PDB file of C-alpha atoms in Angstrom:
ATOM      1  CA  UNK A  10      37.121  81.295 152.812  1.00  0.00           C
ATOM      2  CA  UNK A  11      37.034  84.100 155.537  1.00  0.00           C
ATOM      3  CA  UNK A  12      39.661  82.318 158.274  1.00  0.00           C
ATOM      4  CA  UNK A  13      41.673  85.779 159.353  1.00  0.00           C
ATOM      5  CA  UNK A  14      37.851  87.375 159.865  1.00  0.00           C
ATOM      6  CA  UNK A  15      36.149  86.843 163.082  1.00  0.00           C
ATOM      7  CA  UNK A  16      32.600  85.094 163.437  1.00  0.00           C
ATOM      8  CA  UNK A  17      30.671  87.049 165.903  1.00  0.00           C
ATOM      9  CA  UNK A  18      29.546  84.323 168.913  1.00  0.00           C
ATOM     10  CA  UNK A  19      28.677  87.043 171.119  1.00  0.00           C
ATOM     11  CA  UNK A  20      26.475  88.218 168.479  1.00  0.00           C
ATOM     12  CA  UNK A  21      24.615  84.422 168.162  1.00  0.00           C
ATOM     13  CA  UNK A  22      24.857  83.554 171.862  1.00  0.00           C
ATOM     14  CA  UNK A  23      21.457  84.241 172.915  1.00  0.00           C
ATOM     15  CA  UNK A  24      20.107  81.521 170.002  1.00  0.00           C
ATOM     16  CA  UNK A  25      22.188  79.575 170.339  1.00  0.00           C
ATOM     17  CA  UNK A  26      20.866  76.916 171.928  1.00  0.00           C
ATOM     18  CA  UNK A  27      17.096  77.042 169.195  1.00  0.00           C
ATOM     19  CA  UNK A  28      19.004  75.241 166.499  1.00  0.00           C
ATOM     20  CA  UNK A  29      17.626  71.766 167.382  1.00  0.00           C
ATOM     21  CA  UNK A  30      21.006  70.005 165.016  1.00  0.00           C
ATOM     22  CA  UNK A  31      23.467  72.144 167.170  1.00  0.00           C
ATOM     23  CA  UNK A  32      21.907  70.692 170.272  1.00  0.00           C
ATOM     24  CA  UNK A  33      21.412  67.157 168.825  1.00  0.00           C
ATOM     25  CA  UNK A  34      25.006  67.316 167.822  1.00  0.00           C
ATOM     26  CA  UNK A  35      26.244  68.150 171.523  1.00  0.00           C
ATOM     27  CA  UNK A  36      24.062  65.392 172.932  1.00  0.00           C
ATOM     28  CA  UNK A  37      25.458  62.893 171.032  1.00  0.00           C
ATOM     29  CA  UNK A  38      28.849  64.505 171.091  1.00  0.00           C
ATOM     30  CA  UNK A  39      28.345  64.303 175.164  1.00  0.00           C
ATOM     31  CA  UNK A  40      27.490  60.519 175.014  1.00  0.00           C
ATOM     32  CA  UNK A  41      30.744  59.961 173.141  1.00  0.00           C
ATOM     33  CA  UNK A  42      32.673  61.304 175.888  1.00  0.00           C
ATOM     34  CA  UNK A  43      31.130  59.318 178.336  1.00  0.00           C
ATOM     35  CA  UNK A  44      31.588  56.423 176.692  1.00  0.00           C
ATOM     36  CA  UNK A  45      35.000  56.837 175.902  1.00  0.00           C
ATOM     37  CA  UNK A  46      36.761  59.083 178.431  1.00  0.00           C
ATOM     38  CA  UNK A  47      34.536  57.569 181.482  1.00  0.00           C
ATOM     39  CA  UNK A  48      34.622  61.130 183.389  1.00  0.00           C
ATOM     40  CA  UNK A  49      34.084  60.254 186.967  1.00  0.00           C
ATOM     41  CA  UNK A  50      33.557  62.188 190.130  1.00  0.00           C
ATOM     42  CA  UNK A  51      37.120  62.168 191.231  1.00  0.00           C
ATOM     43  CA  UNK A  52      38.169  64.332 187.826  1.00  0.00           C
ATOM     44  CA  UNK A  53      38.229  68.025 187.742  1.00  0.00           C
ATOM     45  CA  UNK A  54      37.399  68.950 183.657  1.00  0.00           C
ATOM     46  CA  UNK A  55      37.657  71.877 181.320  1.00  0.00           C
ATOM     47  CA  UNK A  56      35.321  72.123 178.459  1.00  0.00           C
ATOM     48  CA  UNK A  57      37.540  74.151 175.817  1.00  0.00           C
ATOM     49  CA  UNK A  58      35.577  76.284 173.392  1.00  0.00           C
ATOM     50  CA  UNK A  59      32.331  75.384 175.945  1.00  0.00           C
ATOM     51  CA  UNK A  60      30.248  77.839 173.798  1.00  0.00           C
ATOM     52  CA  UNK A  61      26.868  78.057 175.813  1.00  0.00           C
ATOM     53  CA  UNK A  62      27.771  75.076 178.085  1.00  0.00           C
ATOM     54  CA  UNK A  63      25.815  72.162 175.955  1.00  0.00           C
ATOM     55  CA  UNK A  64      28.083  69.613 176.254  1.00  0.00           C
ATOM     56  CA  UNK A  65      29.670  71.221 179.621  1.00  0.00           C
ATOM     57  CA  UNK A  66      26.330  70.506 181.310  1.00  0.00           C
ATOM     58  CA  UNK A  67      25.800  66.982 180.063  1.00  0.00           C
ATOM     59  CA  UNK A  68      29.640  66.500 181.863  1.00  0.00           C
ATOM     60  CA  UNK A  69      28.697  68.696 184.992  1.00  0.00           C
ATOM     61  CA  UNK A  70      26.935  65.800 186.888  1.00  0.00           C
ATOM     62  CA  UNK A  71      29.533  63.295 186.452  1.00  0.00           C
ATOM     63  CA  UNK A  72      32.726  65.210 187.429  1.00  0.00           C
ATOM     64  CA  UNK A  73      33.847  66.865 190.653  1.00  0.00           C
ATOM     65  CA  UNK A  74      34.320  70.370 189.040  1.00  0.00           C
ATOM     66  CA  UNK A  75      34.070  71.151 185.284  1.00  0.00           C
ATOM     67  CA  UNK A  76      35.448  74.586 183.962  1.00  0.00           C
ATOM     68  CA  UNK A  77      34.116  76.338 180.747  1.00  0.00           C
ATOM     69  CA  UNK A  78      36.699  78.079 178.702  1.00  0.00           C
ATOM     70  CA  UNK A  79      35.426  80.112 175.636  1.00  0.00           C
ATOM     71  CA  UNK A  80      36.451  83.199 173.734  1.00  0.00           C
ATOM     72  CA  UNK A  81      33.285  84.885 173.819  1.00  0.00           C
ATOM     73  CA  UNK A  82      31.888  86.387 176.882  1.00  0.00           C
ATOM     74  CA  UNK A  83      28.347  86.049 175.247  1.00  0.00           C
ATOM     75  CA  UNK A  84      28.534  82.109 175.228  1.00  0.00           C
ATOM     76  CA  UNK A  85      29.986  82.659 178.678  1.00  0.00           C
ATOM     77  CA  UNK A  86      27.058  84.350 180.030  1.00  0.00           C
ATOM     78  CA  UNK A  87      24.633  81.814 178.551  1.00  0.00           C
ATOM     79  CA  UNK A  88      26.230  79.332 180.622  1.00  0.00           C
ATOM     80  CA  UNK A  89      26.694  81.204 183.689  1.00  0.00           C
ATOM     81  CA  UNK A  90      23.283  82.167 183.232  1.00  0.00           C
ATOM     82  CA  UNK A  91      22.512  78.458 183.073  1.00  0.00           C
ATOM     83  CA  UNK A  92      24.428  77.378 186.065  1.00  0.00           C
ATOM     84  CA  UNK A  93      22.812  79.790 188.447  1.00  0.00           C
ATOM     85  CA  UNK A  94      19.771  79.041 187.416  1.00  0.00           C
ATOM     86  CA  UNK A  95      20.309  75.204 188.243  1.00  0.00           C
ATOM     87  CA  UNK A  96      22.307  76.319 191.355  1.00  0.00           C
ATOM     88  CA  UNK A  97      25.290  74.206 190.240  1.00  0.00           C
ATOM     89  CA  UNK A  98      28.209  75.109 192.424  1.00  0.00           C
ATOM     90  CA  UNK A  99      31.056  73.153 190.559  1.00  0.00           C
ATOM     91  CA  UNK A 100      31.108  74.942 187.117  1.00  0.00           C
ATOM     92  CA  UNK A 101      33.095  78.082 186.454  1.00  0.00           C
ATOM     93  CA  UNK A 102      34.068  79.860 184.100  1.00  0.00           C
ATOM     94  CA  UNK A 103      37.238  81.378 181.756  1.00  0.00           C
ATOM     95  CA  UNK A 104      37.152  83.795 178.962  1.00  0.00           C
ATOM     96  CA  UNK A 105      40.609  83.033 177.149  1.00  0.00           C
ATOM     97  CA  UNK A 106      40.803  84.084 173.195  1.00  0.00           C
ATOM     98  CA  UNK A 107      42.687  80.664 171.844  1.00  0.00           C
ATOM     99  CA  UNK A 108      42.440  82.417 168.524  1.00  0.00           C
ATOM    100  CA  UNK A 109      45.107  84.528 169.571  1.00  0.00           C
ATOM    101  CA  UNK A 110      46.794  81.729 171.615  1.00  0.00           C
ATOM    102  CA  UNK A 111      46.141  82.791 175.012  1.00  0.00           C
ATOM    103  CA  UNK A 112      47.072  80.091 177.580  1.00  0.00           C
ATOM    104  CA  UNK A 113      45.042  78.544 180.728  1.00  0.00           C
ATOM    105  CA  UNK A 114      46.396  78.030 183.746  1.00  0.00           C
ATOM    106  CA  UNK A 115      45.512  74.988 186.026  1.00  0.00           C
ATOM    107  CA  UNK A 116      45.992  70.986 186.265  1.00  0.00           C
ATOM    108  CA  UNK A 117      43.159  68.811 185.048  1.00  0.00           C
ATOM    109  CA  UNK A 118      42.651  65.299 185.005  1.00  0.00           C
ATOM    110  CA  UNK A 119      39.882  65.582 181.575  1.00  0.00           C
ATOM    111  CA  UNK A 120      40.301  68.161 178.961  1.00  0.00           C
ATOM    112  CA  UNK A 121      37.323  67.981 176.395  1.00  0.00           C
ATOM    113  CA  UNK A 122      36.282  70.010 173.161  1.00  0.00           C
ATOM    114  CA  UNK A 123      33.577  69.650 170.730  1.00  0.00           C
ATOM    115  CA  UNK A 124      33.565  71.731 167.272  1.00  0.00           C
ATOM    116  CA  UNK A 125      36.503  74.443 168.388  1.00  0.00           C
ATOM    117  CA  UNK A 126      39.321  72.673 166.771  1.00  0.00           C
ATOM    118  CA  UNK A 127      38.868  74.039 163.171  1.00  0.00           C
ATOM    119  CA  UNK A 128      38.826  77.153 164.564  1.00  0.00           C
ATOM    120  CA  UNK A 129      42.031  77.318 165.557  1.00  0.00           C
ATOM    121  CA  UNK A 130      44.980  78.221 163.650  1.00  0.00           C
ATOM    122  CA  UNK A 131      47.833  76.283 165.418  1.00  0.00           C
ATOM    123  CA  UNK A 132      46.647  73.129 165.897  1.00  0.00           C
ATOM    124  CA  UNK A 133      49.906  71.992 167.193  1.00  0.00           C
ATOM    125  CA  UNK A 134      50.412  74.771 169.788  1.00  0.00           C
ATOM    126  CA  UNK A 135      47.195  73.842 171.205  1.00  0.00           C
ATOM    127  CA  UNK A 136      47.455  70.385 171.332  1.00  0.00           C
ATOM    128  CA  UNK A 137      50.921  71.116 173.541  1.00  0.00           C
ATOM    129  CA  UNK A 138      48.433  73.623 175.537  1.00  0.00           C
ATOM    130  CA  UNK A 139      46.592  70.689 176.532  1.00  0.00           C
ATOM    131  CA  UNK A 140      49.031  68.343 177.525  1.00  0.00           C
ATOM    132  CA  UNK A 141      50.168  71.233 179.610  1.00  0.00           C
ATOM    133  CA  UNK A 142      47.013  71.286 181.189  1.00  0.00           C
ATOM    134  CA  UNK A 143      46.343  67.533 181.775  1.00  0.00           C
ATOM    135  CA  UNK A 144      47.865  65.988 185.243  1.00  0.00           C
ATOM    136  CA  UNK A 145      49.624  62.507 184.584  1.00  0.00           C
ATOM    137  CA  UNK A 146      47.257  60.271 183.586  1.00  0.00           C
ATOM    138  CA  UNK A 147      45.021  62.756 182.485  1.00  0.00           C
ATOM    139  CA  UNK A 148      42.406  62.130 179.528  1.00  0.00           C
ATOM    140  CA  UNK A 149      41.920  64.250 176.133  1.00  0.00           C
ATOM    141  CA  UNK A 150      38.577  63.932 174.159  1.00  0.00           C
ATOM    142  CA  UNK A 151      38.143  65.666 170.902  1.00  0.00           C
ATOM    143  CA  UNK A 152      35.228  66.675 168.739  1.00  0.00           C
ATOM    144  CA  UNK A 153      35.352  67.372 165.173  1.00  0.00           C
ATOM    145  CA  UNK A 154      34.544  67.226 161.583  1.00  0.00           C
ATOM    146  CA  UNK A 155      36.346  64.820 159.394  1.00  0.00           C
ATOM    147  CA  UNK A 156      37.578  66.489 156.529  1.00  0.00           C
ATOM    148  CA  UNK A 157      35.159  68.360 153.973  1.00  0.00           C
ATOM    149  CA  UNK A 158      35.164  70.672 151.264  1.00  0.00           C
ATOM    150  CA  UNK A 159      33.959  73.997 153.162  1.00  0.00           C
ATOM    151  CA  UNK A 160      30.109  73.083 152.728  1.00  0.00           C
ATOM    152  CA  UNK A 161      29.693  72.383 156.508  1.00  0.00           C
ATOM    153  CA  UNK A 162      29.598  76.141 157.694  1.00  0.00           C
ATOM    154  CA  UNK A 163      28.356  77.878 154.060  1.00  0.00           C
ATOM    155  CA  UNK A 164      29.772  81.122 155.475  1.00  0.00           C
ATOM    156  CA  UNK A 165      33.442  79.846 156.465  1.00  0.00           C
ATOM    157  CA  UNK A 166      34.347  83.502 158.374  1.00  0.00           C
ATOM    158  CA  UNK A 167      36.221  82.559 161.063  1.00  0.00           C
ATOM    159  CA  UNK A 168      37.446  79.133 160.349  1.00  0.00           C
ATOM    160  CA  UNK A 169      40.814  77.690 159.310  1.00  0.00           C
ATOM    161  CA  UNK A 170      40.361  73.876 158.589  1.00  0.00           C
ATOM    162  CA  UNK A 171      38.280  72.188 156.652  1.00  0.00           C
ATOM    163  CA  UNK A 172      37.694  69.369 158.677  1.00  0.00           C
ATOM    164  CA  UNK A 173      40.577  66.577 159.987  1.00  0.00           C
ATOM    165  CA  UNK A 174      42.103  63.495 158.384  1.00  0.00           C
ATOM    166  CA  UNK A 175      41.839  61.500 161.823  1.00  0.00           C
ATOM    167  CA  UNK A 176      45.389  59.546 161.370  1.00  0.00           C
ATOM    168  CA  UNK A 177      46.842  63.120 160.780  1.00  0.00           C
ATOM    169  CA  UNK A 178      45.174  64.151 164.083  1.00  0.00           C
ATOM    170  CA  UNK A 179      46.808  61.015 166.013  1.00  0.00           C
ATOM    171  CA  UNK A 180      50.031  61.981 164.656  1.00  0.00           C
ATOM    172  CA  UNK A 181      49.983  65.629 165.767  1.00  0.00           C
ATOM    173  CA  UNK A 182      48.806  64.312 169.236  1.00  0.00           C
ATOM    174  CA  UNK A 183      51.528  61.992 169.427  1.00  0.00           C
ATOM    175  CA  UNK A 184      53.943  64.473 168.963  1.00  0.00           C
ATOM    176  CA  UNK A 185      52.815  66.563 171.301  1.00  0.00           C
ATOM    177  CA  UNK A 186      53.297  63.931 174.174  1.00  0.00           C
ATOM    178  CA  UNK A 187      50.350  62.187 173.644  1.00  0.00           C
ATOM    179  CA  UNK A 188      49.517  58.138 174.072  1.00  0.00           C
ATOM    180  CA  UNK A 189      47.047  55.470 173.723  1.00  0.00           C
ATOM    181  CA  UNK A 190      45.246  57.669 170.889  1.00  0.00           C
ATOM    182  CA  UNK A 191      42.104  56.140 169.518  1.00  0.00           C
ATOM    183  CA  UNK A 192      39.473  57.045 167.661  1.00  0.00           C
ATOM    184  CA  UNK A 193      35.436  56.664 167.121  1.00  0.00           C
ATOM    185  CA  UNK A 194      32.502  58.147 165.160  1.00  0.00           C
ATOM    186  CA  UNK A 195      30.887  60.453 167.583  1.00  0.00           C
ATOM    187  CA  UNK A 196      27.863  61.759 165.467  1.00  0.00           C
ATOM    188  CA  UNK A 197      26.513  62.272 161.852  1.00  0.00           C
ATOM    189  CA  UNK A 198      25.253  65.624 161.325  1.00  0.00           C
ATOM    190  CA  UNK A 199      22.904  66.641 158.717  1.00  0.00           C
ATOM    191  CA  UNK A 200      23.051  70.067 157.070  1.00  0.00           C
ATOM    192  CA  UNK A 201      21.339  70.971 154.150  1.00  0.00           C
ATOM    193  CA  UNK A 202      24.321  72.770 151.677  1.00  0.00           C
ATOM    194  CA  UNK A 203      24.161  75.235 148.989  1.00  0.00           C
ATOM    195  CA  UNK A 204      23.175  74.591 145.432  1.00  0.00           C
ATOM    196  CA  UNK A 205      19.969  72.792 147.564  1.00  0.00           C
ATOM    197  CA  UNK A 206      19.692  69.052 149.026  1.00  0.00           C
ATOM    198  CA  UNK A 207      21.335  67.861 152.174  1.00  0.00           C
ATOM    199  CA  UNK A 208      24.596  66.194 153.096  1.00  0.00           C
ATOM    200  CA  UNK A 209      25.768  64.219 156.176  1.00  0.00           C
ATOM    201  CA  UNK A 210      29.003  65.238 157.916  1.00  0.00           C
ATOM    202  CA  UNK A 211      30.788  62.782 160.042  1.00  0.00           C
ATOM    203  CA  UNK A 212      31.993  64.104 163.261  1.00  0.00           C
ATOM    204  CA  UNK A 213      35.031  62.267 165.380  1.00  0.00           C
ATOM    205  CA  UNK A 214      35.678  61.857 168.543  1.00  0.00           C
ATOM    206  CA  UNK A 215      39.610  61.467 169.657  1.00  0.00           C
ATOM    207  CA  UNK A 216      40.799  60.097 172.794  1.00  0.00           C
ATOM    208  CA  UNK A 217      44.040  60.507 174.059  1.00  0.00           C
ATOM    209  CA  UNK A 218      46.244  59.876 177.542  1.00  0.00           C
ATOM    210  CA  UNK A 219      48.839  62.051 179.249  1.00  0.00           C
TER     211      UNK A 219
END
């Protein structure tokens, strides 16, 4: 495992969005949200780790203003590229480096994030980030893998969990202020791994109130 090197999204932004799984996976991902957080037009959201906006975009119509927050102004671009193209007027954008644990400003009523978490190193620091962030009230939706031996990614550069034990996950997020955490299958994603054949990797969706 590679977790203190950095993967290059700048570098991948562009094609991004041509790997068909990767935009399955943020589809159904999206729906999961929907279904369980119930964004609405009265909420003002941040996508955290937005990458190129997939999921951001599915959000966009339902919410009064949705904020991407990424670490790579590549992935930004894509999106802002995106917006301005559909002439959406309530998505913006923030280049913060959570890596590092750089911190957001602002109140929001939904924070979501789909595939970022096992790229961060202090889980628990972030998950207090984020109750920061959240006004009373306010909603928390996850994404992630459940735990797996490192075949998900092949080349692990960059990433620092192998997946989450989902009871773990509702512990942390109690701790950090957290309530009314449940849980759901959000997506199974199919990958083909090395040594040849394919494998299906469960991905979660947690839901949590401020």
């Amino acid at each position: 495992m590679k977790a203190e090197e950095k993967r290059d999204f700048d570098k991948e932004a562009a094609a991004w969005d041509e790997n068909p799984g990767r935009v399955k996976l943020a589809n159904e991902v999206a729906d999961a949200i929907i279904r369980e957080a119930k964004p609405s037009s009265t909420m003002n959201a941040l996508d955290y780790g937005c990458g190129t906006g997939l999921v951001t975009l599915r959000l966009q119509p339902l919410v009064r203003t949705i904020t991407g927050a990424d670490s790579s102004s590549g992935m930004l671009g894509m999106l802002e590229s995106k917006a301005k193209k559909q002439q959406l007027s309530n998505v913006r954008t923030r280049l913060v480096d959570f890596e590092k644990g750089e911190t957001l400003e602002g109140k929001f009523d939904l924070v979501v994030s789909s595939m970022t978490l096992h790229h961060v190193k202090d889980t628990a620091r972030l998950f207090q980030q984020w109750h920061e962030l959240l006004l009373p009230g306010g909603v928390l939706a996850v994404a992630d893998l459940d735990t797996e031996d490192g075949s998900f990614h092949g080349d692990n550069t960059g990433v620092h969990h192998m997946g989450f034990d989902r009871q773990h996950l509702e512990e942390m997020l109690g701790k950090a202020g957290f309530g009314s955490v449940r849980h759901t299958t959000a997506a199974n994603m199919v990958r083909e791994v090395a040594g040849g054949g394919s494998r299906s990797f469960p991905v979660f969706l947690v839901v949590a109130l401020k």
